[in-house]
Short mmCIF file of C-alpha atoms and ligand atoms in Angstrom, two decimals:
data_model
loop_
_atom_site.label_atom_id
_atom_site.label_comp_id
_atom_site.label_asym_id
_atom_site.label_seq_id
_atom_site.Cartn_x
_atom_site.Cartn_y
_atom_site.Cartn_z
CA ALA A 1 -236.33 -76.76 54.84
CA MET A 2 -234.20 -79.20 52.88
CA PHE A 3 -235.44 -82.17 50.92
CA GLU A 4 -233.35 -85.00 52.35
CA PRO A 5 -232.12 -88.37 50.96
CA HIS A 6 -234.44 -90.53 53.11
CA MET A 7 -237.44 -88.73 51.58
CA ASN A 8 -236.32 -89.90 48.18
CA ALA A 9 -236.93 -93.61 48.37
CA ASP A 10 -238.67 -94.76 45.20
CA ALA A 11 -237.69 -94.91 41.57
CA THR A 12 -240.64 -93.06 40.04
CA GLU A 13 -239.79 -90.14 42.21
CA GLN A 14 -236.20 -90.28 40.99
CA LEU A 15 -237.37 -90.21 37.37
CA GLU A 16 -239.58 -87.28 38.14
CA LEU A 17 -236.76 -85.44 39.86
CA GLN A 18 -234.47 -86.18 36.95
CA ASN A 19 -236.90 -84.55 34.52
CA ASP A 20 -237.26 -81.63 36.88
CA LEU A 21 -233.50 -81.29 36.97
CA ARG A 22 -233.29 -81.08 33.17
CA ARG A 23 -235.87 -78.33 33.33
CA ALA A 24 -234.06 -76.63 36.20
CA LEU A 25 -230.99 -76.22 33.99
CA GLU A 26 -233.10 -74.34 31.44
CA HIS A 27 -235.20 -72.32 33.87
CA ASN A 28 -232.55 -70.80 36.10
CA GLU A 29 -233.56 -72.75 39.18
CA LEU A 30 -229.91 -73.41 40.06
CA THR A 31 -227.77 -71.04 42.03
CA LEU A 32 -224.41 -71.07 43.70
CA HIS A 33 -224.09 -70.28 47.35
CA TYR A 34 -220.74 -69.38 48.83
CA GLN A 35 -219.23 -70.50 52.12
CA PRO A 36 -216.25 -68.54 53.44
CA LYS A 37 -212.96 -70.08 54.44
CA ILE A 38 -211.19 -68.32 57.28
CA ASP A 39 -207.53 -67.98 58.15
CA ALA A 40 -208.39 -68.22 61.82
CA THR A 41 -205.13 -67.04 63.36
CA ARG A 42 -205.30 -63.81 61.41
CA GLN A 43 -209.14 -63.66 61.33
CA LEU A 44 -209.18 -63.13 57.57
CA ILE A 45 -211.40 -64.50 54.82
CA THR A 46 -209.14 -66.26 52.36
CA GLY A 47 -211.75 -67.32 49.81
CA VAL A 48 -215.08 -69.08 49.36
CA GLU A 49 -216.35 -72.48 48.25
CA ALA A 50 -219.17 -72.45 45.70
CA LEU A 51 -221.91 -74.94 46.64
CA LEU A 52 -224.70 -75.74 44.24
CA ARG A 53 -228.32 -75.10 45.26
CA TRP A 54 -231.52 -76.10 43.50
CA ARG A 55 -234.66 -74.19 44.32
CA HIS A 56 -237.30 -76.66 43.16
CA PRO A 57 -240.62 -74.90 42.40
CA VAL A 58 -242.61 -77.43 44.50
CA ARG A 59 -240.14 -79.19 46.80
CA GLY A 60 -238.19 -76.12 47.80
CA MET A 61 -234.43 -76.39 48.34
CA VAL A 62 -233.13 -79.79 47.23
CA SER A 63 -229.84 -80.87 48.77
CA PRO A 64 -226.88 -81.42 46.41
CA ALA A 65 -226.41 -84.73 48.25
CA ILE A 66 -229.49 -85.85 46.27
CA PHE A 67 -229.31 -84.17 42.93
CA ILE A 68 -225.57 -84.48 42.29
CA ALA A 69 -225.90 -88.27 42.53
CA LEU A 70 -229.01 -88.10 40.34
CA ALA A 71 -227.24 -85.94 37.75
CA GLU A 72 -224.35 -88.41 37.72
CA ARG A 73 -226.68 -91.35 37.18
CA PHE A 74 -228.68 -89.74 34.40
CA GLY A 75 -225.77 -88.23 32.50
CA LEU A 76 -226.51 -84.62 33.45
CA ILE A 77 -223.46 -83.96 35.59
CA ASN A 78 -221.28 -82.55 32.83
CA ARG A 79 -223.90 -79.97 31.89
CA LEU A 80 -224.45 -79.17 35.53
CA GLY A 81 -220.70 -78.96 36.14
CA SER A 82 -220.17 -76.67 33.15
CA TRP A 83 -222.89 -74.40 34.45
CA VAL A 84 -221.17 -74.27 37.86
CA ILE A 85 -217.79 -73.41 36.32
CA ASP A 86 -219.26 -70.66 34.16
CA GLU A 87 -221.34 -69.21 36.99
CA ALA A 88 -218.39 -69.23 39.40
CA CYS A 89 -216.26 -67.37 36.84
CA ARG A 90 -219.07 -64.87 36.26
CA GLN A 91 -219.23 -64.22 40.01
CA ILE A 92 -215.45 -63.88 40.36
CA ARG A 93 -215.60 -61.24 37.62
CA ALA A 94 -218.56 -59.47 39.28
CA TRP A 95 -216.69 -59.31 42.60
CA GLU A 96 -213.55 -58.16 40.85
CA ASP A 97 -215.53 -55.35 39.21
CA GLN A 98 -216.51 -54.32 42.75
CA GLY A 99 -212.83 -54.27 43.73
CA LEU A 100 -212.76 -57.65 45.47
CA ARG A 101 -210.38 -60.36 44.23
CA MET A 102 -212.09 -63.32 45.83
CA PRO A 103 -210.65 -66.79 45.17
CA VAL A 104 -213.50 -69.24 44.52
CA ALA A 105 -213.41 -73.04 44.85
CA VAL A 106 -215.68 -75.29 42.78
CA ASN A 107 -216.32 -78.99 43.30
CA LEU A 108 -215.57 -81.34 40.39
CA SER A 109 -217.28 -84.69 40.04
CA VAL A 110 -215.54 -87.86 38.88
CA HIS A 111 -217.54 -87.74 35.64
CA GLN A 112 -216.21 -84.29 34.88
CA LEU A 113 -212.65 -85.48 35.39
CA ARG A 114 -213.21 -88.32 32.94
CA GLU A 115 -214.74 -86.04 30.38
CA GLN A 116 -212.48 -85.08 27.49
CA GLY A 117 -211.51 -81.44 27.31
CA LEU A 118 -212.42 -80.43 30.87
CA ALA A 119 -209.30 -78.26 31.18
CA GLN A 120 -210.04 -76.48 27.88
CA ARG A 121 -213.62 -75.84 28.97
CA ILE A 122 -212.43 -74.33 32.23
CA GLU A 123 -209.86 -72.25 30.37
CA GLN A 124 -212.56 -70.98 28.00
CA ALA A 125 -214.83 -70.03 30.91
CA LEU A 126 -211.95 -68.13 32.56
CA GLN A 127 -211.22 -66.29 29.33
CA ARG A 128 -214.89 -65.55 28.63
CA HIS A 129 -215.15 -63.74 31.95
CA GLY A 130 -211.62 -62.33 32.01
CA VAL A 131 -210.66 -64.22 35.15
CA ALA A 132 -207.10 -65.23 36.11
CA PRO A 133 -206.73 -69.01 36.56
CA SER A 134 -205.19 -68.49 40.00
CA GLN A 135 -208.59 -67.17 41.17
CA LEU A 136 -210.16 -70.59 40.68
CA LEU A 137 -209.57 -73.62 42.86
CA CYS A 138 -210.89 -77.07 41.91
CA GLU A 139 -211.88 -79.44 44.72
CA ILE A 140 -211.70 -83.14 43.97
CA THR A 141 -212.83 -85.72 46.50
CA GLU A 142 -210.06 -87.94 47.85
CA SER A 143 -211.83 -91.18 46.92
CA VAL A 144 -212.18 -89.96 43.32
CA ALA A 145 -208.54 -88.96 43.08
CA MET A 146 -207.37 -92.32 44.40
CA GLU A 147 -209.88 -94.59 42.64
CA ASP A 148 -208.11 -94.55 39.32
CA PHE A 149 -204.78 -92.93 40.01
CA GLN A 150 -203.40 -92.87 36.45
CA GLU A 151 -206.54 -91.20 35.20
CA ALA A 152 -206.58 -88.72 38.10
CA GLN A 153 -202.92 -87.91 37.56
CA ARG A 154 -203.58 -87.14 33.90
CA SER A 155 -206.55 -84.86 34.58
CA PHE A 156 -204.83 -83.15 37.53
CA ALA A 157 -201.81 -82.44 35.30
CA GLU A 158 -204.07 -80.91 32.61
CA LEU A 159 -205.80 -78.71 35.16
CA ALA A 160 -202.52 -77.68 36.78
CA ALA A 161 -201.16 -76.76 33.34
CA ILE A 162 -203.86 -74.12 32.80
CA GLY A 163 -202.92 -72.54 36.14
CA VAL A 164 -205.91 -73.31 38.36
CA TYR A 165 -205.25 -74.46 41.93
CA LEU A 166 -206.19 -77.95 43.08
CA SER A 167 -207.50 -79.26 46.36
CA ILE A 168 -208.22 -82.73 47.74
CA ASP A 169 -211.69 -82.68 49.35
CA ASP A 170 -213.10 -84.86 52.15
CA PHE A 171 -209.63 -86.09 53.05
CA GLY A 172 -209.62 -89.07 55.39
CA THR A 173 -212.71 -90.75 53.94
CA GLY A 174 -210.88 -92.55 51.12
CA TYR A 175 -207.83 -94.77 51.19
CA SER A 176 -204.98 -92.56 50.14
CA SER A 177 -201.64 -93.91 49.28
CA LEU A 178 -199.14 -91.38 50.53
CA ASN A 179 -196.99 -92.14 47.55
CA TYR A 180 -199.88 -91.18 45.26
CA LEU A 181 -200.71 -88.04 47.16
CA ARG A 182 -197.13 -86.88 46.82
CA GLN A 183 -197.35 -87.21 43.03
CA LEU A 184 -200.40 -85.01 42.55
CA PRO A 185 -199.92 -81.28 41.78
CA VAL A 186 -202.25 -80.10 44.58
CA GLN A 187 -201.95 -77.06 46.84
CA GLN A 188 -204.61 -77.78 49.43
CA LEU A 189 -206.04 -80.61 51.46
CA LYS A 190 -209.43 -80.45 53.19
CA ILE A 191 -209.97 -82.59 56.28
CA ASP A 192 -213.40 -84.15 56.18
CA GLY A 193 -215.99 -82.82 58.60
CA SER A 194 -216.50 -86.25 60.16
CA PHE A 195 -213.06 -86.02 61.79
CA VAL A 196 -213.59 -82.44 62.85
CA ARG A 197 -216.90 -83.42 64.46
CA ASP A 198 -215.17 -86.00 66.67
CA LEU A 199 -212.30 -83.72 67.71
CA ASP A 200 -213.83 -82.48 70.94
CA LYS A 201 -215.05 -85.95 71.89
CA GLY A 202 -211.51 -86.80 72.89
CA ASP A 203 -211.14 -90.04 70.94
CA ASN A 204 -208.48 -90.93 68.38
CA ALA A 205 -209.85 -88.45 65.81
CA ARG A 206 -207.32 -86.05 67.30
CA ALA A 207 -204.40 -88.30 66.48
CA VAL A 208 -205.64 -88.77 62.92
CA VAL A 209 -206.16 -85.06 62.33
CA GLN A 210 -202.78 -84.15 63.81
CA ALA A 211 -201.09 -86.73 61.59
CA VAL A 212 -202.92 -85.47 58.49
CA ILE A 213 -201.93 -81.86 59.19
CA SER A 214 -198.28 -82.79 59.72
CA LEU A 215 -198.26 -84.90 56.58
CA ALA A 216 -199.89 -82.18 54.49
CA HIS A 217 -197.43 -79.58 55.75
CA ALA A 218 -194.52 -81.90 55.03
CA LEU A 219 -195.82 -82.08 51.44
CA GLY A 220 -196.12 -78.29 51.31
CA LEU A 221 -199.93 -78.21 51.27
CA ARG A 222 -202.29 -75.86 53.04
CA VAL A 223 -204.83 -77.56 55.27
CA VAL A 224 -208.50 -76.61 55.60
CA GLY A 225 -210.66 -78.03 58.40
CA GLU A 226 -214.21 -78.60 57.11
CA GLY A 227 -217.43 -78.57 59.11
CA VAL A 228 -216.13 -76.57 62.06
CA GLU A 229 -219.13 -75.96 64.30
CA THR A 230 -217.82 -75.24 67.80
CA PRO A 231 -215.18 -72.98 69.37
CA ALA A 232 -213.61 -76.11 70.90
CA GLN A 233 -213.10 -77.66 67.45
CA ARG A 234 -211.64 -74.38 66.20
CA ASP A 235 -209.21 -74.15 69.11
CA ILE A 236 -208.01 -77.73 68.69
CA LEU A 237 -207.50 -77.27 64.93
CA LEU A 238 -205.61 -74.02 65.49
CA ALA A 239 -203.38 -75.59 68.13
CA MET A 240 -202.61 -78.32 65.60
CA GLY A 241 -201.56 -75.75 63.01
CA CYS A 242 -204.53 -76.06 60.65
CA ASP A 243 -204.27 -73.17 58.17
CA GLU A 244 -207.92 -72.44 57.32
CA LEU A 245 -211.31 -73.23 58.80
CA GLN A 246 -214.70 -73.59 57.16
CA GLY A 247 -217.98 -74.34 58.88
CA TYR A 248 -221.18 -73.16 60.50
CA LEU A 249 -219.18 -71.64 63.39
CA TYR A 250 -218.30 -68.90 60.90
CA ALA A 251 -221.03 -69.04 58.28
CA ARG A 252 -223.25 -71.27 56.19
CA ALA A 253 -223.10 -71.07 52.43
CA MET A 254 -224.98 -67.98 51.30
CA ALA A 255 -225.91 -66.00 48.20
CA ALA A 256 -223.18 -63.75 46.77
CA GLU A 257 -224.91 -60.51 47.89
CA GLU A 258 -225.40 -61.86 51.41
CA LEU A 259 -221.73 -62.72 51.64
CA LEU A 260 -220.65 -59.10 51.35
CA ASP A 261 -223.17 -58.04 54.02
CA TRP A 262 -222.06 -60.87 56.28
CA ALA A 263 -218.40 -59.94 55.92
CA GLN A 264 -219.08 -56.26 56.50
CA GLY A 265 -221.12 -57.10 59.61
CA ARG A 266 -218.34 -59.30 60.93
CA GLN A 267 -215.75 -56.69 60.05
CA ALA A 268 -217.67 -54.05 61.98
CA ARG A 269 -217.64 -56.36 65.03
CA GLY A 270 -213.93 -56.98 64.49
CA SER A 271 -214.36 -60.75 64.21
CA VAL A 272 -213.25 -61.42 60.63
CA ALA A 273 -212.11 -59.22 57.76
CA PHE A 274 -211.39 -59.56 54.09
CA SER A 275 -207.72 -60.16 53.58
CA PRO A 276 -206.08 -56.96 52.25
CA SER A 277 -204.67 -59.07 49.42
CA LEU A 278 -208.25 -59.67 48.23
CA PHE A 279 -208.55 -56.03 47.26
CA GLY A 280 -207.05 -55.78 43.79
CA GLU A 281 -207.44 -53.06 41.22
CA PRO A 282 -211.12 -52.71 40.27
P1 C2E B 1 -218.32 -80.70 50.15
O1 C2E B 1 -217.66 -80.19 48.93
O2 C2E B 1 -217.47 -81.43 51.12
O3 C2E B 1 -218.97 -79.42 50.83
C1 C2E B 1 -219.12 -79.24 52.20
C2 C2E B 1 -220.52 -79.53 52.65
O4 C2E B 1 -220.58 -79.42 54.09
C3 C2E B 1 -221.57 -78.55 52.14
O5 C2E B 1 -222.80 -79.26 52.02
C4 C2E B 1 -221.66 -77.55 53.27
O6 C2E B 1 -222.87 -76.81 53.28
C5 C2E B 1 -221.56 -78.48 54.46
N1 C2E B 1 -221.08 -77.78 55.65
C6 C2E B 1 -220.29 -76.70 55.74
N2 C2E B 1 -220.04 -76.37 57.01
C7 C2E B 1 -220.68 -77.28 57.77
C8 C2E B 1 -220.80 -77.47 59.19
O7 C2E B 1 -220.26 -76.73 60.00
N3 C2E B 1 -221.55 -78.53 59.60
C9 C2E B 1 -222.16 -79.38 58.72
N4 C2E B 1 -222.88 -80.39 59.22
N5 C2E B 1 -222.07 -79.23 57.38
C10 C2E B 1 -221.33 -78.19 56.91
P2 C2E B 1 -223.71 -79.18 50.72
O8 C2E B 1 -223.74 -77.80 50.19
O9 C2E B 1 -225.00 -79.84 51.07
O10 C2E B 1 -222.92 -80.07 49.68
C11 C2E B 1 -222.72 -81.44 49.87
C12 C2E B 1 -221.77 -82.00 48.86
O11 C2E B 1 -222.34 -81.92 47.54
C13 C2E B 1 -220.45 -81.24 48.76
O12 C2E B 1 -219.58 -81.65 49.78
C14 C2E B 1 -219.99 -81.63 47.38
O13 C2E B 1 -219.37 -82.89 47.42
C15 C2E B 1 -221.30 -81.76 46.62
N6 C2E B 1 -221.48 -80.55 45.82
C16 C2E B 1 -221.97 -79.34 46.17
N7 C2E B 1 -221.93 -78.49 45.13
C17 C2E B 1 -221.39 -79.18 44.08
C18 C2E B 1 -221.09 -78.86 42.70
O14 C2E B 1 -221.26 -77.72 42.23
N8 C2E B 1 -220.55 -79.86 41.93
C19 C2E B 1 -220.30 -81.11 42.43
N9 C2E B 1 -219.79 -82.03 41.60
N10 C2E B 1 -220.58 -81.43 43.71
C20 C2E B 1 -221.11 -80.48 44.52
MG1 MG B 2 -215.94 -79.26 48.51
MG1 MG B 3 -215.75 -81.73 51.79
#
């Protein structure tokens, strides 16, 4: 059961949650769950996205849709974000020690981008865990990237300089200038789930998604379809040339240990496999 936004109406409750969140950071109540991304034509796992989870002692699982906004409002997002970066690097290292070179994506908030020294902090986390920068992908929401373009361009350039990959998240929900998009050093573009959801309803979502995929390919970007839930959505995205798919059709976000079991189960049934390139030297 998830604690949802509409259950979070009043301010006292927000203050309470905010205090709980401070405590959560100190008491290991946060975890990362991982959702696979699939190269659907080749049926291979290409990497995972790390999604933050908070197991509240009383409320149970609290949705990041609630506590990320809360953390941003109460100045906790940078601590939370640093924890996510460190934990993701720790997990990349742990997988690598098991012989699996799994690329991991983390989500960065606008406050993290504005923070001085973000790139150095990421670089330090990579070094601390002995992780190559190319193993880490940073997802930045389209609206954030376009809100203050000069600022975004500066922070994207700093991140690109340390060698991490960059992705534009929730594409289609903001107001991108194509000229701006072209100037950002990104490798990936993720089509927001709201467009994917409407694909099999036969309205103009199809035209939008097809245009986005063509545009992204023209700019040399890989395209990920988010929130893929049905075989029909998968088939339409594949026919349009979408490179990777992510969504409940394949898997929900899950704990790191579960992910290996899930992949092995799928592999045994021949439905998806780890890409051979994910197996590096242990
Ligand atoms: P996002 O980065 O766009 O992540 C995708 C969200 O869609 C995740 O929700 C995921 O569980 C959900 N999802 C995946 N497949 C499906 C599907 O087939 N159907 C539907 N209906 N949903 C699907 P989640 O984990 O609740 O995260 C929500 C948002 O919270 C994320 O959106 C991201 O913006 C933010 N978030 C999560 N973790 C972090 C974090 O560590 N840092 C920051 N700054 N934001 C985070
Ligand atoms: Mg994301
Ligand atoms: Mg998204």
